[in-house]
Amino acid sequence: MTSRLTRRQRRRISQGIQYAVFVAVLVWIGVLADWDRLQNQFAQKDLASELFPAIITTALRNTVVYTVSGFVFGLVLGLVVALMRLSSVAPYRWVASVYIEIFRGLPALLIFIFVGVAVPLAFPGTEIPGGTYGKVALGLGLVAAAYMAETIRAGIQAVPKGQMEAARSLGFSHARAMVSVIIPQAFRIVIPPLTNELVLLFKDSSLVLFLGVTLQERELTKFGRDLASQTANSTPILVAGLCYLLVTVPLSFVVRRLEARADKAR
């Protein structure tokens, strides 16, 4: 009479089945896919080499500039909104709550259309400083600030209350205690999610194409689409995607390391 399988044995059998299914799916895809057509449409080496160095010096550079400017604007605005959300003044809390709900609920595309179309109509003759770069920073920043505000607020509330009490006992005003003691500790707590927000902004910068940009203002997605249309080949889109991964994969690795360090510190 055979003995019953142990829990470890059942787990190993289950893992073996899952690995077998995974390998079977890969083999099935490899057999059915038309690799010659894929290579011809997405991996033309000669066409890919022609994209350099413009895809780096123009497209990737613009993408990084758009992302950083939007992140900085969003971080500053997000901090202000987070402090308003925690304020003892009710109107400040209401305004912050409405802002967060609206800009977290609307698609980023609609925010870009609003910045590019509605703002010039609402304020005739008014130019957003920085031209396209300013519009992108405003569009990305408005979206990012709504998420960052909640992240920063959670970080501030995660700081032990004794820190504020200790600062006040040393003669600090509430505002000075927030700036010198609470907010620095809060930012150390929320660095991982803020870095993750930077990764999301890097990808959202592709929405710049809806603002109408010049050849020198194109980011990676616009650059890839334009060249794909000109050459009737998708290789530029694939190369643009690889350029995104060139930045997002290391950033994602940094996020995981920061989260691991934060967990170890706790």
mmCIF file of C-alpha atoms in Angstrom:
data_model
loop_
_atom_site.group_PDB
_atom_site.id
_atom_site.type_symbol
_atom_site.label_atom_id
_atom_site.label_comp_id
_atom_site.label_asym_id
_atom_site.label_seq_id
_atom_site.Cartn_x
_atom_site.Cartn_y
_atom_site.Cartn_z
ATOM 1 C CA MET A 1 0.000 0.000 0.000
ATOM 2 C CA THR A 2 1.528 3.282 -1.108
ATOM 3 C CA SER A 3 1.998 5.991 1.450
ATOM 4 C CA ARG A 4 0.452 9.425 0.972
ATOM 5 C CA LEU A 5 2.602 12.151 -0.539
ATOM 6 C CA THR A 6 4.047 14.699 1.843
ATOM 7 C CA ARG A 7 3.322 18.408 1.497
ATOM 8 C CA ARG A 8 6.830 19.025 0.137
ATOM 9 C CA GLN A 9 6.420 16.302 -2.479
ATOM 10 C CA ARG A 10 3.062 17.704 -3.585
ATOM 11 C CA ARG A 11 4.608 21.145 -3.875
ATOM 12 C CA ARG A 12 7.479 19.824 -5.994
ATOM 13 C CA ILE A 13 5.078 17.968 -8.288
ATOM 14 C CA SER A 14 2.954 21.113 -8.665
ATOM 15 C CA GLN A 15 6.014 23.210 -9.487
ATOM 16 C CA GLY A 16 7.183 20.605 -11.996
ATOM 17 C CA ILE A 17 3.823 20.691 -13.771
ATOM 18 C CA GLN A 18 3.900 24.494 -13.906
ATOM 19 C CA TYR A 19 7.415 24.500 -15.361
ATOM 20 C CA ALA A 20 6.393 21.895 -17.922
ATOM 21 C CA VAL A 21 3.377 23.955 -18.986
ATOM 22 C CA PHE A 22 5.553 27.081 -19.244
ATOM 23 C CA VAL A 23 8.111 25.294 -21.442
ATOM 24 C CA ALA A 24 5.336 23.794 -23.574
ATOM 25 C CA VAL A 25 3.828 27.233 -24.203
ATOM 26 C CA LEU A 26 7.239 28.626 -25.208
ATOM 27 C CA VAL A 27 7.833 25.722 -27.600
ATOM 28 C CA TRP A 28 4.340 26.143 -29.058
ATOM 29 C CA ILE A 29 4.935 29.864 -29.675
ATOM 30 C CA GLY A 30 8.364 29.157 -31.146
ATOM 31 C CA VAL A 31 7.001 26.598 -33.565
ATOM 32 C CA LEU A 32 3.969 28.578 -34.748
ATOM 33 C CA ALA A 33 5.560 32.046 -35.033
ATOM 34 C CA ASP A 34 6.794 33.184 -38.441
ATOM 35 C CA TRP A 35 10.226 34.397 -37.361
ATOM 36 C CA ASP A 36 11.289 35.431 -40.875
ATOM 37 C CA ARG A 37 8.373 37.859 -41.223
ATOM 38 C CA LEU A 38 8.921 39.177 -37.699
ATOM 39 C CA GLN A 39 12.586 39.792 -38.400
ATOM 40 C CA ASN A 40 11.814 41.501 -41.684
ATOM 41 C CA GLN A 41 9.241 43.802 -40.074
ATOM 42 C CA PHE A 42 10.816 44.516 -36.675
ATOM 43 C CA ALA A 43 14.541 43.743 -36.852
ATOM 44 C CA GLN A 44 16.125 45.300 -39.936
ATOM 45 C CA LYS A 45 19.722 45.873 -38.825
ATOM 46 C CA ASP A 46 20.515 48.417 -41.535
ATOM 47 C CA LEU A 47 17.427 50.470 -40.705
ATOM 48 C CA ALA A 48 18.118 50.253 -36.976
ATOM 49 C CA SER A 49 21.674 51.546 -37.431
ATOM 50 C CA GLU A 50 20.341 54.558 -39.335
ATOM 51 C CA LEU A 51 18.375 55.659 -36.257
ATOM 52 C CA PHE A 52 21.573 56.426 -34.364
ATOM 53 C CA PRO A 53 22.679 58.783 -32.979
ATOM 54 C CA ALA A 54 19.459 60.841 -33.420
ATOM 55 C CA ILE A 55 17.329 58.467 -31.372
ATOM 56 C CA ILE A 56 19.705 59.005 -28.437
ATOM 57 C CA THR A 57 20.738 62.647 -28.842
ATOM 58 C CA THR A 58 17.237 63.906 -29.683
ATOM 59 C CA ALA A 59 14.468 61.417 -28.814
ATOM 60 C CA LEU A 60 15.869 59.848 -25.643
ATOM 61 C CA ARG A 61 17.286 63.165 -24.438
ATOM 62 C CA ASN A 62 13.906 64.870 -24.856
ATOM 63 C CA THR A 63 12.143 61.998 -23.112
ATOM 64 C CA VAL A 64 14.470 62.303 -20.122
ATOM 65 C CA VAL A 65 14.071 66.104 -20.013
ATOM 66 C CA TYR A 66 10.263 65.831 -20.186
ATOM 67 C CA THR A 67 10.229 63.206 -17.453
ATOM 68 C CA VAL A 68 12.546 65.036 -15.064
ATOM 69 C CA SER A 69 10.776 68.384 -15.503
ATOM 70 C CA GLY A 70 7.363 66.781 -14.955
ATOM 71 C CA PHE A 71 8.654 64.878 -11.918
ATOM 72 C CA VAL A 72 10.146 67.981 -10.282
ATOM 73 C CA PHE A 73 7.003 70.042 -10.883
ATOM 74 C CA GLY A 74 4.808 67.192 -9.664
ATOM 75 C CA LEU A 75 6.937 66.653 -6.562
ATOM 76 C CA VAL A 76 6.735 70.309 -5.516
ATOM 77 C CA LEU A 77 3.004 70.535 -6.221
ATOM 78 C CA GLY A 78 2.397 67.153 -4.609
ATOM 79 C CA LEU A 79 4.124 68.278 -1.403
ATOM 80 C CA VAL A 80 1.964 71.416 -1.280
ATOM 81 C CA VAL A 81 -1.224 69.409 -1.877
ATOM 82 C CA ALA A 82 -0.212 66.833 0.756
ATOM 83 C CA LEU A 83 0.304 69.573 3.358
ATOM 84 C CA MET A 84 -3.050 71.090 2.388
ATOM 85 C CA ARG A 85 -4.626 67.657 2.796
ATOM 86 C CA LEU A 86 -3.271 67.488 6.349
ATOM 87 C CA SER A 87 -4.091 71.087 7.185
ATOM 88 C CA SER A 88 -6.389 71.983 10.064
ATOM 89 C CA VAL A 89 -8.023 74.550 7.783
ATOM 90 C CA ALA A 90 -11.067 72.873 6.222
ATOM 91 C CA PRO A 91 -11.097 74.764 2.866
ATOM 92 C CA TYR A 92 -7.480 73.690 2.245
ATOM 93 C CA ARG A 93 -8.437 70.052 2.838
ATOM 94 C CA TRP A 94 -11.454 70.353 0.527
ATOM 95 C CA VAL A 95 -9.417 71.890 -2.298
ATOM 96 C CA ALA A 96 -6.696 69.252 -1.944
ATOM 97 C CA SER A 97 -9.216 66.408 -1.876
ATOM 98 C CA VAL A 98 -11.035 67.680 -4.972
ATOM 99 C CA TYR A 99 -7.740 68.118 -6.832
ATOM 100 C CA ILE A 100 -6.573 64.604 -5.968
ATOM 101 C CA GLU A 101 -9.854 62.972 -6.946
ATOM 102 C CA ILE A 102 -10.099 64.832 -10.260
ATOM 103 C CA PHE A 103 -6.534 64.364 -11.461
ATOM 104 C CA ARG A 104 -6.327 60.754 -10.329
ATOM 105 C CA GLY A 105 -9.628 59.977 -12.020
ATOM 106 C CA LEU A 106 -8.965 61.583 -15.402
ATOM 107 C CA PRO A 107 -6.791 59.847 -18.036
ATOM 108 C CA ALA A 108 -3.426 61.533 -18.564
ATOM 109 C CA LEU A 109 -4.316 62.021 -22.242
ATOM 110 C CA LEU A 110 -7.213 64.315 -21.310
ATOM 111 C CA ILE A 111 -4.899 66.341 -19.081
ATOM 112 C CA PHE A 112 -2.508 66.875 -21.993
ATOM 113 C CA ILE A 113 -5.369 67.934 -24.262
ATOM 114 C CA PHE A 114 -6.533 70.335 -21.558
ATOM 115 C CA VAL A 115 -3.059 71.841 -21.239
ATOM 116 C CA GLY A 116 -2.561 72.098 -24.993
ATOM 117 C CA VAL A 117 -6.021 73.350 -25.972
ATOM 118 C CA ALA A 118 -8.086 74.566 -23.028
ATOM 119 C CA VAL A 119 -5.447 76.712 -21.317
ATOM 120 C CA PRO A 120 -4.711 78.889 -24.411
ATOM 121 C CA LEU A 121 -8.463 79.297 -24.971
ATOM 122 C CA ALA A 122 -9.138 80.209 -21.351
ATOM 123 C CA PHE A 123 -6.266 82.686 -21.156
ATOM 124 C CA PRO A 124 -5.840 84.313 -24.601
ATOM 125 C CA GLY A 125 -2.396 85.679 -25.264
ATOM 126 C CA THR A 126 -0.903 83.773 -22.347
ATOM 127 C CA GLU A 127 2.074 81.551 -23.129
ATOM 128 C CA ILE A 128 3.170 78.727 -20.853
ATOM 129 C CA PRO A 129 6.852 79.362 -20.053
ATOM 130 C CA GLY A 130 9.218 76.989 -21.821
ATOM 131 C CA GLY A 131 7.006 76.310 -24.840
ATOM 132 C CA THR A 132 6.502 72.593 -25.432
ATOM 133 C CA TYR A 133 8.816 71.692 -22.561
ATOM 134 C CA GLY A 134 6.741 73.844 -20.207
ATOM 135 C CA LYS A 135 3.482 72.292 -21.424
ATOM 136 C CA VAL A 136 4.850 68.791 -20.916
ATOM 137 C CA ALA A 137 6.137 69.637 -17.430
ATOM 138 C CA LEU A 138 2.710 71.066 -16.557
ATOM 139 C CA GLY A 139 0.780 68.121 -18.004
ATOM 140 C CA LEU A 140 2.941 65.418 -16.450
ATOM 141 C CA GLY A 141 3.272 67.353 -13.202
ATOM 142 C CA LEU A 142 -0.481 67.814 -12.745
ATOM 143 C CA VAL A 143 -1.041 64.084 -13.126
ATOM 144 C CA ALA A 144 1.935 63.044 -10.998
ATOM 145 C CA ALA A 145 1.182 65.520 -8.209
ATOM 146 C CA ALA A 146 -2.171 63.884 -7.464
ATOM 147 C CA TYR A 147 -0.473 60.528 -6.827
ATOM 148 C CA MET A 148 2.588 61.980 -5.138
ATOM 149 C CA ALA A 149 0.403 64.003 -2.765
ATOM 150 C CA GLU A 150 -1.181 60.854 -1.361
ATOM 151 C CA THR A 151 2.203 59.116 -1.180
ATOM 152 C CA ILE A 152 3.790 62.033 0.672
ATOM 153 C CA ARG A 153 0.790 62.367 2.975
ATOM 154 C CA ALA A 154 1.091 58.693 3.906
ATOM 155 C CA GLY A 155 4.816 59.193 4.529
ATOM 156 C CA ILE A 156 4.205 62.171 6.813
ATOM 157 C CA GLN A 157 1.589 60.247 8.777
ATOM 158 C CA ALA A 158 3.982 57.289 9.060
ATOM 159 C CA VAL A 159 6.505 59.398 10.995
ATOM 160 C CA PRO A 160 6.009 58.687 14.708
ATOM 161 C CA LYS A 161 4.058 61.431 16.474
ATOM 162 C CA GLY A 162 6.768 61.571 19.104
ATOM 163 C CA GLN A 163 9.052 63.240 16.540
ATOM 164 C CA MET A 164 6.786 66.271 16.351
ATOM 165 C CA GLU A 165 6.358 66.354 20.110
ATOM 166 C CA ALA A 166 10.122 66.184 20.625
ATOM 167 C CA ALA A 167 10.712 68.998 18.135
ATOM 168 C CA ARG A 168 8.075 71.199 19.761
ATOM 169 C CA SER A 169 9.585 70.539 23.195
ATOM 170 C CA LEU A 170 12.883 71.898 21.842
ATOM 171 C CA GLY A 171 11.206 75.165 20.949
ATOM 172 C CA PHE A 172 10.495 74.499 17.257
ATOM 173 C CA SER A 173 7.381 76.023 15.765
ATOM 174 C CA HIS A 174 4.981 73.654 14.018
ATOM 175 C CA ALA A 175 6.102 74.865 10.573
ATOM 176 C CA ARG A 176 9.799 74.596 11.405
ATOM 177 C CA ALA A 177 9.314 71.127 12.899
ATOM 178 C CA MET A 178 7.570 70.004 9.707
ATOM 179 C CA VAL A 179 10.323 71.363 7.466
ATOM 180 C CA SER A 180 13.306 70.313 9.565
ATOM 181 C CA VAL A 181 12.141 67.062 11.182
ATOM 182 C CA ILE A 182 8.959 65.507 9.796
ATOM 183 C CA ILE A 183 9.215 66.057 6.024
ATOM 184 C CA PRO A 184 12.839 64.798 5.708
ATOM 185 C CA GLN A 185 11.899 61.587 7.534
ATOM 186 C CA ALA A 186 8.752 61.242 5.426
ATOM 187 C CA PHE A 187 10.745 61.490 2.204
ATOM 188 C CA ARG A 188 13.095 58.744 3.347
ATOM 189 C CA ILE A 189 10.033 56.544 3.810
ATOM 190 C CA VAL A 190 8.447 57.325 0.428
ATOM 191 C CA ILE A 191 11.566 57.240 -1.776
ATOM 192 C CA PRO A 192 10.679 53.797 -3.267
ATOM 193 C CA PRO A 193 7.129 54.727 -4.376
ATOM 194 C CA LEU A 194 8.342 58.102 -5.657
ATOM 195 C CA THR A 195 10.999 56.357 -7.728
ATOM 196 C CA ASN A 196 8.301 54.075 -9.086
ATOM 197 C CA GLU A 197 6.297 57.180 -10.024
ATOM 198 C CA LEU A 198 9.343 58.379 -11.971
ATOM 199 C CA VAL A 199 9.235 55.158 -14.005
ATOM 200 C CA LEU A 200 5.546 55.700 -14.774
ATOM 201 C CA LEU A 201 6.181 59.297 -15.803
ATOM 202 C CA PHE A 202 8.948 58.186 -18.143
ATOM 203 C CA LYS A 203 6.415 56.063 -20.019
ATOM 204 C CA ASP A 204 3.643 58.694 -19.843
ATOM 205 C CA SER A 205 5.959 61.170 -21.577
ATOM 206 C CA SER A 206 4.921 59.427 -24.819
ATOM 207 C CA LEU A 207 1.701 61.487 -24.660
ATOM 208 C CA VAL A 208 3.731 64.509 -25.760
ATOM 209 C CA LEU A 209 2.860 63.664 -29.362
ATOM 210 C CA PHE A 210 -0.692 64.960 -28.762
ATOM 211 C CA LEU A 211 0.676 68.460 -28.115
ATOM 212 C CA GLY A 212 2.168 68.736 -31.596
ATOM 213 C CA VAL A 213 5.936 68.866 -31.421
ATOM 214 C CA THR A 214 8.668 69.864 -33.855
ATOM 215 C CA LEU A 215 11.304 67.471 -35.171
ATOM 216 C CA GLN A 216 13.753 68.608 -32.503
ATOM 217 C CA GLU A 217 11.159 68.202 -29.718
ATOM 218 C CA ARG A 218 10.155 64.611 -30.516
ATOM 219 C CA GLU A 219 10.400 62.011 -27.785
ATOM 220 C CA LEU A 220 10.931 58.286 -28.283
ATOM 221 C CA THR A 221 7.400 57.245 -29.239
ATOM 222 C CA LYS A 222 6.877 60.108 -31.685
ATOM 223 C CA PHE A 223 10.348 59.534 -33.146
ATOM 224 C CA GLY A 224 9.656 55.821 -33.636
ATOM 225 C CA ARG A 225 6.211 56.374 -35.164
ATOM 226 C CA ASP A 226 7.461 58.988 -37.620
ATOM 227 C CA LEU A 227 10.332 56.816 -38.844
ATOM 228 C CA ALA A 228 8.086 53.744 -39.022
ATOM 229 C CA SER A 229 5.673 55.656 -41.251
ATOM 230 C CA GLN A 230 8.466 56.915 -43.483
ATOM 231 C CA THR A 231 10.088 53.514 -43.932
ATOM 232 C CA ALA A 232 6.916 51.356 -43.819
ATOM 233 C CA ASN A 233 8.742 49.185 -41.295
ATOM 234 C CA SER A 234 8.292 48.732 -37.528
ATOM 235 C CA THR A 235 11.980 48.481 -36.659
ATOM 236 C CA PRO A 236 12.107 52.113 -35.375
ATOM 237 C CA ILE A 237 9.269 51.335 -32.956
ATOM 238 C CA LEU A 238 11.130 48.293 -31.624
ATOM 239 C CA VAL A 239 14.341 50.302 -31.164
ATOM 240 C CA ALA A 240 12.376 53.046 -29.380
ATOM 241 C CA GLY A 241 10.911 50.406 -27.073
ATOM 242 C CA LEU A 242 14.402 49.108 -26.288
ATOM 243 C CA CYS A 243 15.451 52.669 -25.408
ATOM 244 C CA TYR A 244 12.563 52.839 -22.925
ATOM 245 C CA LEU A 245 13.738 49.590 -21.363
ATOM 246 C CA LEU A 246 17.283 50.967 -21.225
ATOM 247 C CA VAL A 247 16.017 53.442 -18.622
ATOM 248 C CA THR A 248 13.024 51.742 -16.972
ATOM 249 C CA VAL A 249 14.700 48.404 -16.193
ATOM 250 C CA PRO A 250 17.585 49.964 -14.161
ATOM 251 C CA LEU A 251 15.085 52.281 -12.432
ATOM 252 C CA SER A 252 12.868 49.321 -11.538
ATOM 253 C CA PHE A 253 15.921 47.553 -10.120
ATOM 254 C CA VAL A 254 16.678 50.642 -8.017
ATOM 255 C CA VAL A 255 13.077 50.639 -6.734
ATOM 256 C CA ARG A 256 13.371 47.005 -5.631
ATOM 257 C CA ARG A 257 16.671 47.682 -3.877
ATOM 258 C CA LEU A 258 15.225 50.714 -2.079
ATOM 259 C CA GLU A 259 12.153 48.741 -0.998
ATOM 260 C CA ALA A 260 14.357 45.922 0.280
ATOM 261 C CA ARG A 261 16.510 48.376 2.208
ATOM 262 C CA ALA A 262 13.420 50.034 3.699
ATOM 263 C CA ASP A 263 12.001 46.666 4.760
ATOM 264 C CA LYS A 264 15.337 45.722 6.346
ATOM 265 C CA ALA A 265 15.490 49.047 8.209
ATOM 266 C CA ARG A 266 11.982 48.491 9.587
#
